[in-house]
Coordinates of C-alpha atoms in Angstrom, one line a residue:
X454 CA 0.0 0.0 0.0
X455 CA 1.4 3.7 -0.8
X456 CA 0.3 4.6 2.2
X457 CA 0.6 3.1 6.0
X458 CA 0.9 2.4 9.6
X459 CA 1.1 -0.3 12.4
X460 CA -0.7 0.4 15.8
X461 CA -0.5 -2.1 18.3
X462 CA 0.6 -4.9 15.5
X463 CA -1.6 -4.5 13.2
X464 CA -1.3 -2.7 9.9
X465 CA -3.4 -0.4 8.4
X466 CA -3.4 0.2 4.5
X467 CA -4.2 3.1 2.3
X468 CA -4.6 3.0 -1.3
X469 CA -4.0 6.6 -2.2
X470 CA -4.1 9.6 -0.9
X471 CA -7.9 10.2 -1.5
X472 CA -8.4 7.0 1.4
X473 CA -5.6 8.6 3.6
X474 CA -7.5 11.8 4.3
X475 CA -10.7 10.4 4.4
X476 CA -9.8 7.3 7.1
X477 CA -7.7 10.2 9.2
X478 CA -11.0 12.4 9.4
X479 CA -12.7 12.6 12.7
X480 CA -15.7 11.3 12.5
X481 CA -18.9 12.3 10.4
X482 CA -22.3 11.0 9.3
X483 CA -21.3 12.3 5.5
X484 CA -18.3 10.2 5.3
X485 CA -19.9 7.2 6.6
X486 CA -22.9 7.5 4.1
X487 CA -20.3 8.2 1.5
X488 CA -18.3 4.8 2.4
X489 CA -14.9 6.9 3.6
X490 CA -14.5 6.9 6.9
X491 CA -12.7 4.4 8.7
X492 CA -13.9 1.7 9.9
X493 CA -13.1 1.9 13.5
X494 CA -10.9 4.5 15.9
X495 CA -7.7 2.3 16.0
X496 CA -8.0 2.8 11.9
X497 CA -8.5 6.3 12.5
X498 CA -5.4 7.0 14.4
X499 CA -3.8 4.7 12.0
X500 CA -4.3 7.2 9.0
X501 CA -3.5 9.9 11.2
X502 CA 0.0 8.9 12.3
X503 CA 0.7 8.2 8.2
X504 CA -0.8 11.8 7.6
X505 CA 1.2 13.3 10.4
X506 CA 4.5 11.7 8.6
X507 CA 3.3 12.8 4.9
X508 CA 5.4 15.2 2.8
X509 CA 3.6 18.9 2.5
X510 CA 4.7 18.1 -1.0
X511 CA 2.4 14.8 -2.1
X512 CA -0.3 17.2 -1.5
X513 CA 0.6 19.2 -4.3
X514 CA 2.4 15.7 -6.4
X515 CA -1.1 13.7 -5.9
X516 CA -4.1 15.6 -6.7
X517 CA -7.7 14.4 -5.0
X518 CA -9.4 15.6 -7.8
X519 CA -7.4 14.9 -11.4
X520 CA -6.0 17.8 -13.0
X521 CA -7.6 16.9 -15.9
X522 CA -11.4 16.3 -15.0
X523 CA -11.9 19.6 -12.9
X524 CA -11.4 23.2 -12.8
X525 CA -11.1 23.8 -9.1
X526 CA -8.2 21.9 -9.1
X527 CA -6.5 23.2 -12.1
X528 CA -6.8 26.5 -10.3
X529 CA -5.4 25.3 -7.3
X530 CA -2.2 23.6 -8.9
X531 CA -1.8 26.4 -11.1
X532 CA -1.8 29.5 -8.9
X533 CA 0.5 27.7 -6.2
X534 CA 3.5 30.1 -5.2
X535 CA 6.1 28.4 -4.9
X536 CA 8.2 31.5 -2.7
X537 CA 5.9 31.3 -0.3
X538 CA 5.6 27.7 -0.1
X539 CA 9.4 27.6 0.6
X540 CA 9.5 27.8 4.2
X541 CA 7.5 25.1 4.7
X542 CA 8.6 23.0 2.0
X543 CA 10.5 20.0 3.3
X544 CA 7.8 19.6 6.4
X545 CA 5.7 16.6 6.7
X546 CA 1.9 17.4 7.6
X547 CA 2.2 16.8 11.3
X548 CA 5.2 19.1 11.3
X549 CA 3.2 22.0 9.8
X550 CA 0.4 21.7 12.9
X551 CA 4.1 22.3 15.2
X552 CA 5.1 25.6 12.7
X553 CA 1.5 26.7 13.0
X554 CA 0.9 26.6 16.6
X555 CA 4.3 28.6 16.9
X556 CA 4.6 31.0 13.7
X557 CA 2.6 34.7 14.2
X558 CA 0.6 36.5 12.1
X559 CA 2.9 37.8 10.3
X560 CA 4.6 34.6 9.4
X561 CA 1.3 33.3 8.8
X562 CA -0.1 35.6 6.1
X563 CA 2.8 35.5 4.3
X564 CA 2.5 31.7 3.8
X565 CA -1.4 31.9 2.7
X566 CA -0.4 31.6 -0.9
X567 CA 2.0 28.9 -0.8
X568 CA -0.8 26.9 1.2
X569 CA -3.4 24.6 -0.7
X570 CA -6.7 23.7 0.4
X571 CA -5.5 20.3 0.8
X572 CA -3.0 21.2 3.0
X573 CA -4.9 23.0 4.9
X574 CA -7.6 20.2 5.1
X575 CA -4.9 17.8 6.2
X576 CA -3.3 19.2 9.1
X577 CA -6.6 20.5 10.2
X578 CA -7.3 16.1 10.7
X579 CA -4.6 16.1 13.4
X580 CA -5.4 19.3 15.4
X581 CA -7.8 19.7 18.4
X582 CA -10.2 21.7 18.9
X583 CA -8.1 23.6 20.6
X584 CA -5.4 24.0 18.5
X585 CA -8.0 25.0 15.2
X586 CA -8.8 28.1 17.8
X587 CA -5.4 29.1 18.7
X588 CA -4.2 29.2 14.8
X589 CA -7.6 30.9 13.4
X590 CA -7.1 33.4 16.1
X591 CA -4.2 34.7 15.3
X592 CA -5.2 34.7 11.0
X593 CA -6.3 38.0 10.6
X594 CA -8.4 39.3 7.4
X595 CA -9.5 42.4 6.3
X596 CA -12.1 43.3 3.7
X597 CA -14.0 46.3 2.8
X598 CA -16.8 47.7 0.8
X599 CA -18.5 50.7 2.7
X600 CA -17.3 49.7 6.0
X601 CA -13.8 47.7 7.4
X602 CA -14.6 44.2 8.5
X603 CA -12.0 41.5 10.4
X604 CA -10.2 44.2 12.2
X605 CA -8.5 42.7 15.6
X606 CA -11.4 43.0 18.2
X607 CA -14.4 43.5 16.0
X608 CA -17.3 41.4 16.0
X609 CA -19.4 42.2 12.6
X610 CA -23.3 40.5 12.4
X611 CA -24.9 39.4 8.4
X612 CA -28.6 40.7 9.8
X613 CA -30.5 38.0 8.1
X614 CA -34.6 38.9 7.3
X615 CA -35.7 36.6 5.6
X616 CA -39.5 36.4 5.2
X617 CA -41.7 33.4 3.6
X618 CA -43.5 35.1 0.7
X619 CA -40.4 38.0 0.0
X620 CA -42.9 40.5 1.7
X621 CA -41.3 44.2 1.8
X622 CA -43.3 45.1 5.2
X623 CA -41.4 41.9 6.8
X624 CA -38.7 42.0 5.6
X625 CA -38.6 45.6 6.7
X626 CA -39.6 45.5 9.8
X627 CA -36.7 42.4 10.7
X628 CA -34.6 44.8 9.3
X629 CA -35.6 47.3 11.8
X630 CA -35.2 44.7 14.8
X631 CA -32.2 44.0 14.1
X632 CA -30.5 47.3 13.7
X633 CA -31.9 48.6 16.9
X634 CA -29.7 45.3 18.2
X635 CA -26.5 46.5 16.7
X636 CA -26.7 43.6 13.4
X637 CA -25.9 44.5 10.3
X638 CA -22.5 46.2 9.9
X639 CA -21.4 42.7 7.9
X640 CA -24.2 42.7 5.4
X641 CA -27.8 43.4 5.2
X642 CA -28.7 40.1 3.6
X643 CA -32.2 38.4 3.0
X644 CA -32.3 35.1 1.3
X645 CA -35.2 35.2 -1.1
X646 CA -38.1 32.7 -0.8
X647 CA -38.0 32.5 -4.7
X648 CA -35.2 33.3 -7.2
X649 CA -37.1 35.6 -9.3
X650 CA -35.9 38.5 -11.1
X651 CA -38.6 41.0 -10.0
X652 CA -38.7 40.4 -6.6
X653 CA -35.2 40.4 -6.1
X654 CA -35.0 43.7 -7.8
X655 CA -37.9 44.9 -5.5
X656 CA -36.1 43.9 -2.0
X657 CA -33.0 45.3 -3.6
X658 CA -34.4 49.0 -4.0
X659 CA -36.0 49.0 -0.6
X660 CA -32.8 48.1 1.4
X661 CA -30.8 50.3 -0.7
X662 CA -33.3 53.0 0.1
X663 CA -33.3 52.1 3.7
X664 CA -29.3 52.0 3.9
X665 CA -29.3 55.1 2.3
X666 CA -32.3 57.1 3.9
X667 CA -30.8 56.4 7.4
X668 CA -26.6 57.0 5.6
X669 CA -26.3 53.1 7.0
X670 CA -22.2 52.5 6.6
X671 CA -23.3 48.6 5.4
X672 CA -24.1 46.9 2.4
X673 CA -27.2 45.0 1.5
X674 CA -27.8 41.8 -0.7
X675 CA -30.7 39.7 -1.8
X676 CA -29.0 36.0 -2.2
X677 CA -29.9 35.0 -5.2
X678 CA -28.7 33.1 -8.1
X679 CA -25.5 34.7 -9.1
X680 CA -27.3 35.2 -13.0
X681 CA -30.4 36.8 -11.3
X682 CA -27.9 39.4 -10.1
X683 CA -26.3 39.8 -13.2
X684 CA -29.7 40.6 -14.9
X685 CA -30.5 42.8 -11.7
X686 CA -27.5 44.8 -12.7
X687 CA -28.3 44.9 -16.3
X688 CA -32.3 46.5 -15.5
X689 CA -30.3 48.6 -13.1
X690 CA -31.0 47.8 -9.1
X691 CA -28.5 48.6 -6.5
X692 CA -26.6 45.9 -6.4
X693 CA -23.8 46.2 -3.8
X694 CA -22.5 42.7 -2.9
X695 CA -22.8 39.4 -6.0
X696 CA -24.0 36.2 -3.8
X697 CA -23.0 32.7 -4.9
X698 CA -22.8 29.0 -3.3
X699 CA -20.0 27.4 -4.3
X700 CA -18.1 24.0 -3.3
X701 CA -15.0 22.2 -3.7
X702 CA -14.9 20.4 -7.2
X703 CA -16.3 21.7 -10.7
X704 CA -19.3 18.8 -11.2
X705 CA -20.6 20.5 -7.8
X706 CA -20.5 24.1 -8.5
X707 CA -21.8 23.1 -12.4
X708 CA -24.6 21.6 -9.7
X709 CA -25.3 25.0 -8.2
X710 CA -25.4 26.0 -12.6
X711 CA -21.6 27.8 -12.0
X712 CA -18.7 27.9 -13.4
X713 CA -15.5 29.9 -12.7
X714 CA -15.9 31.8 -15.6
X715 CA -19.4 32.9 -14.8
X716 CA -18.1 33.9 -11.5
X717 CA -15.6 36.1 -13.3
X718 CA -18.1 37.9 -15.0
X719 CA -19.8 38.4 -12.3
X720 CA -17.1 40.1 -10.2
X721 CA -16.3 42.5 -13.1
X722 CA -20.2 43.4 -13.0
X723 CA -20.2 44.2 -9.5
X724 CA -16.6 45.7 -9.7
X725 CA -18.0 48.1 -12.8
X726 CA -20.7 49.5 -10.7
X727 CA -17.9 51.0 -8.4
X728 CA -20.6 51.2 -5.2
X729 CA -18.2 50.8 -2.5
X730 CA -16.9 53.6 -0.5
X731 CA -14.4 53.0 1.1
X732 CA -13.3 49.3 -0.6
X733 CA -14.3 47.2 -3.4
X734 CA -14.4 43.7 -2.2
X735 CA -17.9 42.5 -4.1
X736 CA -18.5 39.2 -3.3
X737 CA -20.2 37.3 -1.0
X738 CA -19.9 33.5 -1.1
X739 CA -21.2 30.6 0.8
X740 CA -20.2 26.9 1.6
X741 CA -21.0 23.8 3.1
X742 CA -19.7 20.7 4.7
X743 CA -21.5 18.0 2.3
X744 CA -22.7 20.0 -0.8
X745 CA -20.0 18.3 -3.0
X746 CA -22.0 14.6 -1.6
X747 CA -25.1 15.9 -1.9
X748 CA -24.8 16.6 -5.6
X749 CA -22.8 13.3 -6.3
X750 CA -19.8 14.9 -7.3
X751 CA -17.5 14.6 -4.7
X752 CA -15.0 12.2 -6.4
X753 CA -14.7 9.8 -3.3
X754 CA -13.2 12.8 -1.1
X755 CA -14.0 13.3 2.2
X756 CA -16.4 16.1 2.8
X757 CA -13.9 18.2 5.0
X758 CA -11.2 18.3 2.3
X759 CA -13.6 19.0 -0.2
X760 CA -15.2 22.1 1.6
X761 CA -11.5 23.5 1.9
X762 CA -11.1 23.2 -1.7
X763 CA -14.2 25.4 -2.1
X764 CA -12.0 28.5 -0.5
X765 CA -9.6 28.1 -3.5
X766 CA -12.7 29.6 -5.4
X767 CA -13.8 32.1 -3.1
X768 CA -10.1 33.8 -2.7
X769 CA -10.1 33.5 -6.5
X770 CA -12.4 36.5 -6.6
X771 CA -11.6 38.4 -3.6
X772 CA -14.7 38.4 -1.4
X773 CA -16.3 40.7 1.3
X774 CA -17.9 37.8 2.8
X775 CA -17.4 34.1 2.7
X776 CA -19.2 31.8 5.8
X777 CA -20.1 28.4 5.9
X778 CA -23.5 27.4 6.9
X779 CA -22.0 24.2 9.1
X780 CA -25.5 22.5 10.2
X781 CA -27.8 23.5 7.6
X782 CA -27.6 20.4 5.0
X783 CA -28.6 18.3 7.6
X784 CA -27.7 15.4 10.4
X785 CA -27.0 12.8 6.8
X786 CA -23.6 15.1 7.0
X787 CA -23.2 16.6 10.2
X788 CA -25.2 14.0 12.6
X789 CA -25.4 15.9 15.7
X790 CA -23.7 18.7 18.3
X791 CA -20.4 17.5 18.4
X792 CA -20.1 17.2 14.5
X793 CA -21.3 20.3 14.1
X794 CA -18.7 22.0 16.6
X795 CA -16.0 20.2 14.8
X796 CA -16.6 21.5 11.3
X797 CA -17.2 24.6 12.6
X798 CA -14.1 25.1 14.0
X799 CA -11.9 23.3 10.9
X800 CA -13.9 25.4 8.3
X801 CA -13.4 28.8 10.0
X802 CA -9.8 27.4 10.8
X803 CA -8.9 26.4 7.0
X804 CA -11.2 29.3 5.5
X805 CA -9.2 32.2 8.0
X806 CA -5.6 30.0 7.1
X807 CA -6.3 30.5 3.6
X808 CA -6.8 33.9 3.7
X809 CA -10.7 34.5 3.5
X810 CA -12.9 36.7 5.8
X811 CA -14.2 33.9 7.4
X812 CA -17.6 33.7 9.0
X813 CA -19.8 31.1 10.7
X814 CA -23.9 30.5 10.2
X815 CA -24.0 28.8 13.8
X816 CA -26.6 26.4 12.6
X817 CA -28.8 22.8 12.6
X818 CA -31.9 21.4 11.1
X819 CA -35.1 20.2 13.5
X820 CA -34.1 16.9 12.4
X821 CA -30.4 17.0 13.8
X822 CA -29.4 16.0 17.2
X823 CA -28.6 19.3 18.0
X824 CA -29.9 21.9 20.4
X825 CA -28.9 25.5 21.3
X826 CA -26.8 24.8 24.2
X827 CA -24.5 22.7 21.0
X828 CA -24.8 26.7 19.4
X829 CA -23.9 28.8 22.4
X830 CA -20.8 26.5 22.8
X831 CA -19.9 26.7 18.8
X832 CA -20.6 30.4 19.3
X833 CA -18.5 31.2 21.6
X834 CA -15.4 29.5 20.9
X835 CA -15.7 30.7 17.5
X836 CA -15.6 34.3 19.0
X837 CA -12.6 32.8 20.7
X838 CA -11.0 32.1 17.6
X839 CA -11.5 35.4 15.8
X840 CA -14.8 34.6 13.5
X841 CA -15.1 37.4 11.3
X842 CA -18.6 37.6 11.6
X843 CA -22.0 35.3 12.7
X844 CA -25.7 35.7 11.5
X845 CA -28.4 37.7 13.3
X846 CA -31.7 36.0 12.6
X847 CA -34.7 37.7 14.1
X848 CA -35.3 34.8 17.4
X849 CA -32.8 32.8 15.9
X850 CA -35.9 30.8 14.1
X851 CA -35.3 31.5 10.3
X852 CA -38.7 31.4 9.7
X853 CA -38.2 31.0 5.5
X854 CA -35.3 28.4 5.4
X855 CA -36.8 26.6 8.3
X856 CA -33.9 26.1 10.5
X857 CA -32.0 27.4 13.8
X858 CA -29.4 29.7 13.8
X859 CA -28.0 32.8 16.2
X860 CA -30.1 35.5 16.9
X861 CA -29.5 39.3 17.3
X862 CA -29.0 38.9 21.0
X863 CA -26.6 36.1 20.3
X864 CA -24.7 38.2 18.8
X865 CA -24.8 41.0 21.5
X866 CA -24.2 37.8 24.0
X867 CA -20.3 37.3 22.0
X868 CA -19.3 40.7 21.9
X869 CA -20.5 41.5 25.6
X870 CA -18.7 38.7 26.9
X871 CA -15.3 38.7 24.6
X872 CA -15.3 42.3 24.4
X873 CA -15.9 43.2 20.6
X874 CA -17.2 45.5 19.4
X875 CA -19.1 46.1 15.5
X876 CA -17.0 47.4 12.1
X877 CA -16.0 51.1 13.5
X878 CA -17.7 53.1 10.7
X879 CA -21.2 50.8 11.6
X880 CA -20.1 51.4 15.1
X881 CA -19.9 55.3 14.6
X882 CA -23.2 55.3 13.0
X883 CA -25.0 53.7 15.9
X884 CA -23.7 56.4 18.5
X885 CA -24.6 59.2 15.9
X886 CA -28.2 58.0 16.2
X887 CA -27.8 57.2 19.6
X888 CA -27.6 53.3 20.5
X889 CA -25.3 52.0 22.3
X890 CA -23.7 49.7 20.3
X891 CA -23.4 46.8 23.1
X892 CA -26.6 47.0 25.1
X893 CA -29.3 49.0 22.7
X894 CA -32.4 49.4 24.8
X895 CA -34.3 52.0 23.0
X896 CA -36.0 53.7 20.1
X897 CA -33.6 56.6 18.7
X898 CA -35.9 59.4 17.1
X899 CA -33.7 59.2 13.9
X900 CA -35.2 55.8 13.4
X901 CA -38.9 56.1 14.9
X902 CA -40.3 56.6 11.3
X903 CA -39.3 53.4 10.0
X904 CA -41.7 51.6 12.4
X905 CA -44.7 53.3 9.8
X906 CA -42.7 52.4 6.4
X907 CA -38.8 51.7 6.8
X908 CA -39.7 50.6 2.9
X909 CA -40.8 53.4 1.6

């Protein structure tokens, strides 16, 4: 076997690479259904001593995904730096955990492009939970558009209000809620209840009027189909930030209808609009643990690796936003608390590592064997490790998409407790209207007449 490893006298095998990551990933529904996960702990720890003793370098010598049969890999072969590889060239995987755990900020930004997905996926196998928050912590990201998100001690909120039927007066008055709870300085950011060119256009001129009747330092975005926004730019709405799923090979992004090139053209939309003020990051991308399985096009890679390989198209396109939505696909992928807490943690870990603006939707299904005691505890060591930003759903019940998440007070909860505060320009305008942005507790008169038509 290429790969292997004796524990206690007996050894454990691994056809390629592709079996080596899988059988080393801690344990998950998805895999299982998929047929990759190991078949028992001692073959766990098997995998992962004869990942900790790979070479960095078969990462980059043995694709998981051939070159030849798929785009996100081509882009991720092809725009390795070599320079910045160097440092960390003759390591083995396990030693690259040790030079994370010690290496600064610095050190570790400068390394971002020399890193690939995969090697990012794979040391993230051999670290606890622990260590994913002491790296992520110290990977800091910066992004801008009209405000400055991912600044050290900032805590920035996507104020999510979504409504079932797309309704302006609802959406409008979640909107409202949340604001007067200090949400919103990430992204004002309703998923629509149908992908519809009208509608979107609709919602799109009322938060823009909203943002700007009230000089709001955020951006709004209606989530839809990256080609509905293209054709809402092309009849003219405000368009401030281009939404998109994506995942980790190309049969799964053709999946979500996507290719790299339509997310090209795309960007250069949004970019040509030039709506930013004081930035012109554009994009706003979101992933999943799972999507790549769900789709059948994961190409017998674990689900882990696979949602790291998704970042290699987000930083392709440099986004404002990128978050993955860790419980939402369901318990088939993420079975319960502790498997959501773990992906958590690895994809903000390999999403900050990579350089992204990494943010968490703190999330499960009604069907999952989760609760929101699982959420606080995700929550808040996510605001231990530096998360970027979290969703503000009104009651934490996303009464549209049908599934638990944080709420506003969440939110106020992390950056209480941890002592963060909201994007400063965001955080300017809330004492210029007068709400405090930690513990708001009242109705400014600035924003009393949105309560009779914040649409209008």
């Amino acid at each position: 076997m290429p790969y292997a490893h004796t524990l206690h006298g007996t050894r454990y095998g691994f056809s390629d690479l592709r079996t080596l990551l899988a059988r080393a990933t801690p344990f998950r529904s998805g895999d299982a259904l998929a047929g990759l996960a190991a078949g028992s702990a001692a073959e766990r720890v098997a995998a992962q001593h004869a990942l900790a003793d790979l070479p960095l370098r078969r990462l980059l010598e043995e694709p998981v995904v051939p070159y030849e049969q798929d785009e996100v890999t081509r882009l991720i072969l092809d725009g390795h730096d070599p320079t910045a590889f160097a440092p960390i060239a003759s390591l083995t995987v396990g030693e690259l955990r040790e030079f994370l755990l010690a290496a600064g900020s610095e050190t570790l930004a400068a390394l971002r492009p020399g890193l690939t997905p995969e090697m990012a996926a794979a040391v993230s196998k051999l670290m606890k939970l622990q260590d994913l928050v002491a790296v992520a912590a110290k990977c800091r990201v910066v992004t801008r558009f009209r405000n400055t998100i991912g600044l050290p001690g900032r805590l920035s909120v996507r104020l999510q209000p979504n409504h079932p039927t797309d309704d302006p007066h609802g959406v409008a008055a979640s909107t409202l809620d949340g604001l007067l709870l200090g949400a919103g300085d990430a992204v004002i950011g309703v998923n629509p209840a149908t992908d519809n060119v009208e509608a979107t256009c609709t919602l799109l001129a009322m938060l823009d009027a909203v943002r700007a009747r009230y000089e709001i330092p955020t951006q709004t975005c209606v989530l839809s189909h990256v080609t509905t926004s293209l054709r809402c730019m092309e009849r003219g709405a405000p368009v401030d930030l281009v939404f998109q799923s994506i995942a980790g090979t190309e049969a799964a992004n053709r999946s979500f209808g996507v290719d790299l090139a339509l997310l090209a053209e795309a960007h250069q939309a949004a970019l040509s609009l030039q709506r930013g003020s004081v930035g012109d990051d554009v994009m706003y991308f979101e992933t999943g643990q799972g999507s790549a399985l769900s789709a059948d096009a994961h190409h017998g890679v674990d689900q882990q690796t696979l949602e790291a390989r998704a970042y290699a198209v987000a930083r392709a396109f440099p986004p404002l936003l990128v978050n993955t939505v860790v419980g939402f696909i369901g318990p088939e992928y993420l079975y319960d608390g502790k498997q959501i807490t773990r992906a958590g943690l690895e994809d903000h870990f390999c999403g900050k590592l990579l350089g992204l603006p990494m943010g968490v939707d703190v999330c499960y299904t009604n069907h999952a064997e989760a609760d929101q005691d699982d959420m606080d505890a995700l929550l808040t060591l996510l605001g231990v490790a530096g998360v970027t930003y979290v969703m503000g759903v009104p009651g934490a019940d996303d009464v549209m998409l049908s599934y638990q998440s944080t709420s506003f007070h969440d939110a106020l909860y992390l950056r209480g407790a941890l002592g963060l505060r909201p994007a400063p320009e965001f955080e300017a305008w809330l004492t210029r209207v007068g709400l405090d942005a930690a513990t708001p507790d009242r109705l400014p008169a600035q924003l009393a007449p949105a309560l009779i038509g914040l649409e209008a």
